[in-house]
Coordinates of C-alpha atoms in Angstrom, one line a residue:
Chain T
M19 CA -7.7 182.3 -62.4
D20 CA -6.0 180.2 -65.1
S21 CA -8.1 176.9 -64.8
Q22 CA -10.8 176.1 -67.2
W23 CA -12.2 173.2 -65.0
T24 CA -14.5 175.1 -62.9
L25 CA -18.5 175.0 -62.9
S26 CA -18.6 178.4 -64.1
N27 CA -17.3 177.3 -67.4
P28 CA -19.9 176.2 -69.9
V29 CA -17.4 174.0 -71.9
F30 CA -16.5 172.4 -68.8
R31 CA -20.0 171.6 -68.0
T32 CA -20.8 170.2 -71.1
W33 CA -17.6 168.1 -70.6
A34 CA -19.1 166.9 -67.3
L35 CA -22.7 166.1 -68.9
S36 CA -21.3 164.0 -71.9
S37 CA -18.9 162.2 -69.9
S38 CA -21.6 161.1 -67.4
I39 CA -23.9 160.2 -70.3
L40 CA -21.1 157.9 -71.8
A41 CA -20.5 156.5 -68.4
V42 CA -24.2 155.5 -68.1
K43 CA -24.0 153.9 -71.7
L44 CA -20.8 152.0 -70.9
L45 CA -22.3 150.6 -67.8
L46 CA -25.3 149.2 -69.6
M47 CA -23.1 147.1 -72.0
A48 CA -22.4 144.7 -68.9
L49 CA -26.1 144.3 -68.5
F50 CA -26.5 143.4 -72.2
T51 CA -23.7 140.8 -71.9
A52 CA -25.3 139.4 -68.8
R53 CA -29.0 139.3 -70.4
H54 CA -27.7 137.3 -73.5
R55 CA -25.5 135.0 -71.3
I56 CA -28.6 134.4 -69.0
A57 CA -31.0 134.0 -71.9
K58 CA -28.7 131.6 -74.1
K59 CA -27.4 130.0 -70.8
V60 CA -23.9 130.3 -72.0
F61 CA -21.1 131.4 -69.7
A62 CA -17.2 132.1 -69.4
N63 CA -16.8 130.4 -66.2
A64 CA -17.6 127.0 -65.2
E65 CA -18.9 128.0 -61.5
D66 CA -21.4 130.5 -63.5
A67 CA -22.8 127.7 -65.7
R68 CA -23.2 125.5 -62.6
I69 CA -25.4 128.1 -60.8
A70 CA -27.4 128.9 -64.1
N71 CA -27.6 125.2 -65.2
G72 CA -25.9 126.4 -68.4
K73 CA -22.7 125.7 -70.1
V74 CA -19.4 127.2 -70.9
K75 CA -19.3 128.2 -74.4
T76 CA -18.8 131.0 -76.7
D77 CA -22.0 132.3 -78.4
E78 CA -22.1 134.7 -81.5
D79 CA -24.7 136.9 -79.8
V80 CA -22.7 137.3 -76.6
E81 CA -19.5 137.9 -78.6
R82 CA -21.2 140.6 -80.5
V83 CA -22.1 142.4 -77.5
R84 CA -18.6 141.9 -76.2
R85 CA -16.9 143.2 -79.3
A86 CA -19.4 146.3 -79.2
H87 CA -18.3 146.7 -75.3
L88 CA -14.4 146.3 -76.1
N89 CA -14.9 148.9 -78.8
D90 CA -16.2 151.3 -76.3
L91 CA -13.3 150.6 -74.0
E92 CA -11.0 151.4 -76.7
N93 CA -12.7 154.9 -77.3
I94 CA -14.7 156.1 -74.4
P95 CA -11.8 156.4 -71.9
A96 CA -9.5 158.3 -74.6
Y97 CA -12.6 160.6 -74.9
W98 CA -12.8 161.3 -71.3
I99 CA -9.3 162.3 -71.1
I100 CA -8.8 164.1 -74.3
S101 CA -11.9 166.2 -74.2
L102 CA -11.0 167.2 -70.5
I103 CA -7.6 168.4 -71.8
F104 CA -9.3 169.9 -74.8
V105 CA -11.3 172.2 -72.2
L106 CA -7.9 173.7 -71.2
T107 CA -7.5 175.0 -74.8
E108 CA -10.5 177.2 -74.4
P109 CA -12.4 175.9 -77.5
A110 CA -15.3 178.0 -78.6
A111 CA -18.4 176.8 -76.8
F112 CA -20.1 175.8 -80.2
T113 CA -16.8 173.8 -81.1
A114 CA -16.9 172.0 -77.9
K115 CA -20.6 171.1 -78.3
V116 CA -20.0 169.7 -81.7
C117 CA -17.2 167.6 -80.3
F118 CA -18.8 166.6 -77.0
Y119 CA -22.2 165.8 -78.0
G120 CA -21.2 164.5 -81.5
F121 CA -19.1 162.0 -79.9
T122 CA -21.5 160.9 -77.5
A123 CA -24.2 160.6 -80.3
A124 CA -21.5 158.7 -82.5
R125 CA -20.9 156.2 -79.6
V126 CA -24.5 155.6 -78.9
L127 CA -25.4 155.1 -82.4
H128 CA -22.3 152.8 -82.9
T129 CA -23.8 150.3 -80.2
F130 CA -27.2 150.5 -81.8
F131 CA -25.9 149.7 -85.2
Y132 CA -23.3 147.0 -84.0
L133 CA -26.0 145.2 -81.9
N134 CA -28.1 145.3 -85.0
S135 CA -25.5 144.4 -87.7
V136 CA -26.2 147.4 -89.5
M137 CA -23.1 148.3 -91.8
P138 CA -22.0 150.7 -93.1
F139 CA -23.6 152.8 -90.5
R140 CA -21.7 151.1 -87.8
G141 CA -18.5 151.9 -89.5
I142 CA -19.5 155.7 -90.1
S143 CA -20.4 156.4 -86.4
F144 CA -17.1 154.7 -85.4
I145 CA -15.2 156.8 -87.9
I146 CA -17.0 160.1 -86.8
G147 CA -16.2 159.2 -83.2
Q148 CA -12.3 158.7 -84.0
I149 CA -12.2 161.8 -86.1
L150 CA -13.6 163.8 -83.2
N151 CA -11.2 162.2 -80.8
A152 CA -8.3 162.8 -83.3
F153 CA -9.3 166.3 -84.0
M154 CA -9.3 167.2 -80.0
A155 CA -6.2 165.0 -79.5
I156 CA -4.0 166.9 -82.2
R157 CA -5.3 170.4 -81.1
C158 CA -4.3 169.5 -77.7
V159 CA -0.8 168.2 -78.8
I160 CA -0.4 171.6 -80.8
F161 CA -1.5 173.7 -77.8
F162 CA 0.8 172.1 -75.3
I163 CA 4.0 171.4 -77.3
Chain O
M67 CA -14.1 179.6 -55.6
D68 CA -16.2 177.4 -57.7
S69 CA -14.3 174.2 -58.3
Q70 CA -14.3 171.2 -55.9
W71 CA -11.2 169.7 -57.3
T72 CA -8.8 170.9 -54.4
L73 CA -6.9 169.3 -52.0
S74 CA -8.9 171.3 -49.3
N75 CA -12.0 169.3 -50.1
P76 CA -12.0 166.0 -48.0
V77 CA -14.4 164.4 -50.7
F78 CA -11.6 165.4 -53.2
R79 CA -8.9 163.6 -51.2
T80 CA -11.1 160.7 -50.8
W81 CA -11.5 160.5 -54.7
A82 CA -7.7 160.6 -55.0
L83 CA -7.0 157.9 -52.3
S84 CA -9.5 155.6 -53.6
S85 CA -8.4 156.0 -57.2
S86 CA -4.8 155.6 -56.6
I87 CA -5.4 152.3 -54.5
L88 CA -7.4 151.1 -57.6
A89 CA -4.5 151.8 -59.9
V90 CA -2.2 150.0 -57.7
K91 CA -4.7 147.0 -57.8
L92 CA -5.2 147.2 -61.7
L93 CA -1.2 147.3 -62.0
L94 CA -1.1 144.0 -60.1
M95 CA -3.3 142.2 -62.5
A96 CA -0.6 142.2 -65.2
L97 CA 1.8 140.5 -62.8
F98 CA -0.8 137.9 -61.8
T99 CA -1.1 137.2 -65.6
A100 CA 2.8 137.1 -66.1
R101 CA 3.2 134.8 -63.1
H102 CA 0.7 132.2 -64.5
R103 CA 2.0 132.4 -68.0
I104 CA 5.6 131.6 -66.7
A105 CA 4.8 129.0 -64.3
K106 CA 2.6 127.2 -66.8
K107 CA 5.0 128.2 -69.9
V108 CA 2.0 129.2 -72.0
F109 CA 2.5 132.5 -74.0
A110 CA 0.3 134.5 -76.4
N111 CA 3.3 135.3 -78.8
A112 CA 5.7 132.7 -80.4
E113 CA 8.8 135.1 -79.5
D114 CA 7.8 135.0 -75.9
A115 CA 7.4 131.0 -76.2
R116 CA 10.9 130.9 -77.6
I117 CA 12.4 132.9 -74.9
A118 CA 10.9 130.9 -72.1
N119 CA 11.0 127.4 -73.6
G120 CA 7.2 127.4 -73.6
K121 CA 4.4 127.2 -76.2
V122 CA 1.8 129.5 -77.6
K123 CA -1.4 128.1 -76.1
T124 CA -4.6 129.4 -74.2
D125 CA -4.6 128.1 -70.5
E126 CA -7.6 128.2 -68.4
D127 CA -5.8 129.7 -65.5
V128 CA -4.3 132.5 -67.5
E129 CA -7.6 133.3 -69.2
R130 CA -9.2 133.4 -65.7
V131 CA -6.9 136.2 -64.6
R132 CA -7.5 137.7 -67.8
R133 CA -11.3 137.7 -67.5
A134 CA -10.8 139.4 -64.0
H135 CA -8.5 141.8 -65.6
L136 CA -10.7 142.8 -68.5
N137 CA -13.6 143.2 -66.3
D138 CA -11.4 145.6 -64.4
L139 CA -10.9 147.5 -67.3
E140 CA -14.7 147.7 -68.0
N141 CA -15.1 149.2 -64.7
I142 CA -12.2 151.0 -63.1
P143 CA -11.6 153.6 -65.8
A144 CA -15.5 154.5 -65.6
Y145 CA -15.2 154.9 -61.8
W146 CA -12.2 157.1 -62.0
I147 CA -14.2 159.7 -64.2
I148 CA -17.6 159.3 -62.8
S149 CA -16.2 159.6 -59.3
L150 CA -14.2 162.5 -60.2
I151 CA -17.4 164.3 -61.8
F152 CA -19.4 163.0 -58.7
V153 CA -17.2 165.3 -56.6
L154 CA -18.4 168.4 -58.4
T155 CA -21.9 167.5 -57.4
E156 CA -20.9 168.3 -53.8
P157 CA -22.1 165.0 -52.3
A158 CA -22.0 164.6 -48.5
A159 CA -18.8 163.3 -47.3
F160 CA -20.3 160.3 -45.9
T161 CA -22.2 159.4 -49.2
A162 CA -18.8 159.9 -51.0
K163 CA -17.0 157.7 -48.6
V164 CA -19.4 155.0 -49.0
C165 CA -19.3 155.4 -52.8
F166 CA -15.5 155.4 -53.2
Y167 CA -14.4 153.1 -50.4
G168 CA -17.4 150.8 -51.3
F169 CA -16.3 150.6 -55.0
T170 CA -12.7 150.2 -54.1
A171 CA -13.5 147.3 -51.8
A172 CA -16.0 145.6 -54.3
R173 CA -13.5 145.6 -57.1
V174 CA -10.5 144.1 -54.6
L175 CA -13.1 141.4 -53.5
H176 CA -14.3 140.6 -57.2
T177 CA -10.8 139.8 -58.2
F178 CA -10.3 137.8 -55.1
F179 CA -13.7 135.8 -55.7
Y180 CA -13.0 135.7 -59.4
L181 CA -9.3 134.2 -58.9
N182 CA -10.6 131.6 -56.5
S183 CA -13.9 130.8 -58.6
V184 CA -16.1 131.9 -55.6
M185 CA -19.7 132.3 -56.7
P186 CA -22.3 134.0 -56.0
F187 CA -19.8 136.4 -54.1
R188 CA -18.1 137.3 -57.3
G189 CA -21.4 138.2 -58.9
I190 CA -22.4 140.1 -55.8
S191 CA -19.2 142.2 -55.5
F192 CA -19.6 143.0 -59.3
I193 CA -23.2 144.1 -58.8
I194 CA -22.2 146.4 -55.8
G195 CA -19.4 148.3 -58.0
Q196 CA -21.9 148.6 -60.8
I197 CA -24.5 149.9 -58.5
L198 CA -22.3 152.4 -57.0
N199 CA -21.0 153.7 -60.4
A200 CA -24.6 153.7 -61.8
F201 CA -25.8 155.7 -58.8
M202 CA -22.9 158.2 -59.2
A203 CA -23.4 158.5 -62.9
I204 CA -27.0 159.2 -62.6
R205 CA -26.6 161.7 -60.0
C206 CA -24.3 163.3 -62.3
V207 CA -26.3 163.4 -65.4
I208 CA -29.2 164.9 -63.6
F209 CA -26.9 167.5 -61.9
F210 CA -25.5 168.7 -65.2
I211 CA -28.5 168.3 -67.5
Chain I
M279 CA -4.7 178.6 -54.3
D280 CA -4.5 174.8 -53.4
S281 CA -4.7 173.1 -56.7
Q282 CA -2.0 171.8 -58.8
W283 CA -4.2 171.7 -61.8
T284 CA -3.8 175.0 -63.5
L285 CA -1.9 176.0 -66.7
S286 CA 0.5 177.9 -64.6
N287 CA 2.0 174.7 -63.3
P288 CA 4.6 173.4 -65.5
V289 CA 4.1 169.8 -64.2
F290 CA 0.4 170.1 -65.3
R291 CA 1.2 171.0 -68.6
T292 CA 3.8 168.1 -69.1
W293 CA 0.7 165.9 -67.9
A294 CA -1.6 167.4 -70.4
L295 CA 0.8 167.2 -73.3
S296 CA 2.2 163.4 -72.6
S297 CA -1.5 162.6 -72.1
S298 CA -2.5 164.0 -75.4
I299 CA 0.2 162.3 -77.2
L300 CA -0.8 159.1 -75.8
A301 CA -4.3 159.5 -76.9
V302 CA -3.1 160.1 -80.5
K303 CA -0.8 156.8 -80.1
L304 CA -4.0 154.7 -78.8
L305 CA -6.3 156.0 -81.7
L306 CA -3.6 155.0 -84.2
M307 CA -4.0 151.4 -83.0
A308 CA -7.6 151.0 -84.3
L309 CA -6.3 152.1 -87.8
F310 CA -3.6 149.6 -87.4
T311 CA -6.3 146.9 -86.9
A312 CA -8.4 148.1 -89.7
R313 CA -5.5 148.2 -92.3
H314 CA -4.5 144.7 -91.5
R315 CA -8.2 143.4 -91.4
I316 CA -8.7 145.0 -94.9
A317 CA -5.4 144.0 -96.5
K318 CA -6.0 140.3 -95.3
K319 CA -9.8 140.5 -95.9
V320 CA -10.4 138.8 -92.3
F321 CA -13.1 140.3 -90.2
A322 CA -14.9 139.9 -86.8
N323 CA -18.4 140.3 -88.0
A324 CA -20.3 138.7 -91.1
E325 CA -21.7 142.1 -92.2
D326 CA -18.2 143.3 -92.5
A327 CA -16.7 140.4 -94.5
R328 CA -19.7 140.5 -96.8
I329 CA -19.1 144.2 -97.6
A330 CA -15.3 143.7 -98.4
N331 CA -15.8 140.4 -99.9
G332 CA -13.7 138.8 -97.2
K333 CA -14.2 136.1 -94.4
V334 CA -14.7 135.9 -90.6
K335 CA -11.7 134.5 -89.3
T336 CA -8.8 135.3 -86.9
D337 CA -5.5 136.1 -88.3
E338 CA -2.3 136.2 -86.3
D339 CA -1.2 139.6 -87.8
V340 CA -4.6 141.0 -86.7
E341 CA -4.4 139.4 -83.5
R342 CA -1.0 140.6 -82.8
V343 CA -2.2 144.3 -83.4
R344 CA -5.1 143.4 -81.2
R345 CA -3.0 142.2 -78.4
A346 CA -0.7 145.4 -78.5
H347 CA -4.0 147.6 -78.5
L348 CA -5.3 145.6 -75.4
N349 CA -2.0 146.1 -73.7
D350 CA -2.5 149.8 -74.2
L351 CA -6.0 149.7 -72.8
E352 CA -4.4 148.1 -69.7
N353 CA -1.8 150.7 -69.1
I354 CA -2.6 154.0 -70.7
P355 CA -6.0 154.8 -68.9
A356 CA -4.2 153.9 -65.6
Y357 CA -1.5 156.3 -66.6
W358 CA -3.8 159.2 -67.5
I359 CA -5.4 159.0 -64.0
I360 CA -2.6 158.3 -61.8
S361 CA -0.3 160.7 -63.5
L362 CA -3.1 163.3 -63.0
I363 CA -3.3 162.5 -59.2
F364 CA 0.6 162.5 -59.1
V365 CA 0.4 166.3 -60.0
L366 CA -1.2 166.9 -56.8
T367 CA 1.6 165.4 -54.8
E368 CA 4.0 168.2 -56.3
P369 CA 6.6 166.4 -57.6
A370 CA 9.9 167.9 -58.6
A371 CA 9.7 169.1 -62.5
F372 CA 12.4 166.8 -63.3
T373 CA 10.9 163.6 -61.5
A374 CA 7.6 164.4 -63.3
K375 CA 9.3 164.8 -66.6
V376 CA 11.1 161.6 -66.2
C377 CA 7.7 159.9 -65.2
F378 CA 5.6 161.2 -67.9
Y379 CA 7.9 161.4 -70.9
G380 CA 9.4 158.1 -69.8
F381 CA 6.2 156.4 -69.7
T382 CA 5.1 158.0 -73.1
A383 CA 8.3 156.8 -74.9
A384 CA 8.1 153.4 -73.2
R385 CA 4.4 152.8 -74.8
V386 CA 5.4 154.1 -78.1
L387 CA 8.4 151.7 -78.2
H388 CA 6.3 148.8 -76.5
T389 CA 3.9 148.9 -79.8
F390 CA 6.9 149.2 -82.0
F391 CA 8.4 146.3 -80.6
Y392 CA 5.3 144.2 -80.5
L393 CA 4.4 144.8 -84.1
N394 CA 7.9 143.8 -84.8
S395 CA 8.0 140.9 -82.5
V396 CA 11.2 142.1 -80.8
M397 CA 11.9 140.5 -77.7
P398 CA 13.2 141.0 -74.8
F399 CA 12.9 144.7 -75.8
R400 CA 9.0 144.8 -75.9
G401 CA 9.3 143.1 -72.5
I402 CA 11.7 145.8 -71.0
S403 CA 9.4 148.6 -72.4
F404 CA 6.4 147.3 -70.8
I405 CA 8.2 146.8 -67.5
I406 CA 9.5 150.1 -67.6
G407 CA 6.1 151.6 -68.1
Q408 CA 4.7 149.5 -65.4
I409 CA 7.5 150.6 -62.9
L410 CA 6.8 154.3 -63.7
N411 CA 3.3 153.9 -63.2
A412 CA 3.5 151.7 -59.9
F413 CA 6.1 154.3 -58.5
M414 CA 3.6 157.2 -59.1
A415 CA 0.5 155.1 -57.9
I416 CA 2.4 154.1 -54.6
R417 CA 3.5 157.7 -53.9
C418 CA -0.3 158.9 -54.5
V419 CA -1.4 156.3 -51.9
I420 CA 1.4 157.4 -49.4
F421 CA 0.4 161.0 -50.1
F422 CA -3.2 160.9 -49.7
I423 CA -3.5 158.1 -46.9

């Protein structure tokens, strides 16, 4: 057996759980955007504004959620793949847990800090996520080169 | 054998087919944007405008395609991973088909309705995709927790 | 054994290496954006501007990096999945290398040309990436249909 992508591998199960949690988190961002759009009656499309009796306009609260969402899109799909490849490098269970749950926690906190305009904690949680992704990605490049 | 990610698993094959179709669909969005940019001669970069004898400007038709494209980026990569993890939970073949082909159809229709400004059908197809992703993601979290 | 996703499959290893390199490349884009924001003191959030004694403003250099970054987000996650599925179709090792390293090189060059405003080479590298992704995606659809 030369694959690590099996349910009998605890590191792989940790990957699956952290990735699923991040998927739920990412899906929630669309709801946050929708909630702000409906509350403020500001929309991106004329046909939406017409239905909701609102207008086509950019709004700082909506844009803030959208920036947090876009930041997730820049980081979470990269995490999903790089951590999956990282499983192949047979990391110690502890290392994998630190990377996987650490990244997940960093991204959840990043959004919390972003939506509440809390600096420098938003920056710190972003950097922790970046460092964990970079650590795994570089280890994968070295492993497979 | 404790992996479900094998060609002998029909649910996995369904995942592979639906994911491939969604990749083709996503690649087409860049062509739609390019077509509108060239037809209207509106570009995002000065060097592109110079070559095409157009100008740097935002244009509502181009922005509409870009919003549809961005909406895909918010949903399709999440689908690719969450449905792949969902395969590990050994769903019934029928459940998997409803989720996988349902999501694929919802995203194709979403783009069709977006580009033609058809509400509320665009909203409905978006929500169907979200519900299917959320259903799978939550089942995965429960399975692996 | 009916899976191709094993370390004993050289095509799979090529996938893992090219995907890891692209992850490193994608992570660097956030640093490029941050560097420009800090150098020019232009930010997207009021709280960031306050800390850095700068202002909330859009800046063409920052926007250029962000467009290159967004272009990556439109292409690299699609590559990660479609090339992973492509491995299942048992491509010849040479075909896989051309597709995987070709795409990786095309994306690195794309960013280089984008940040230096070099047309038509940015366009050519974009199209090469698109063609490789489309070739793999269509082969996957045909294989699994």
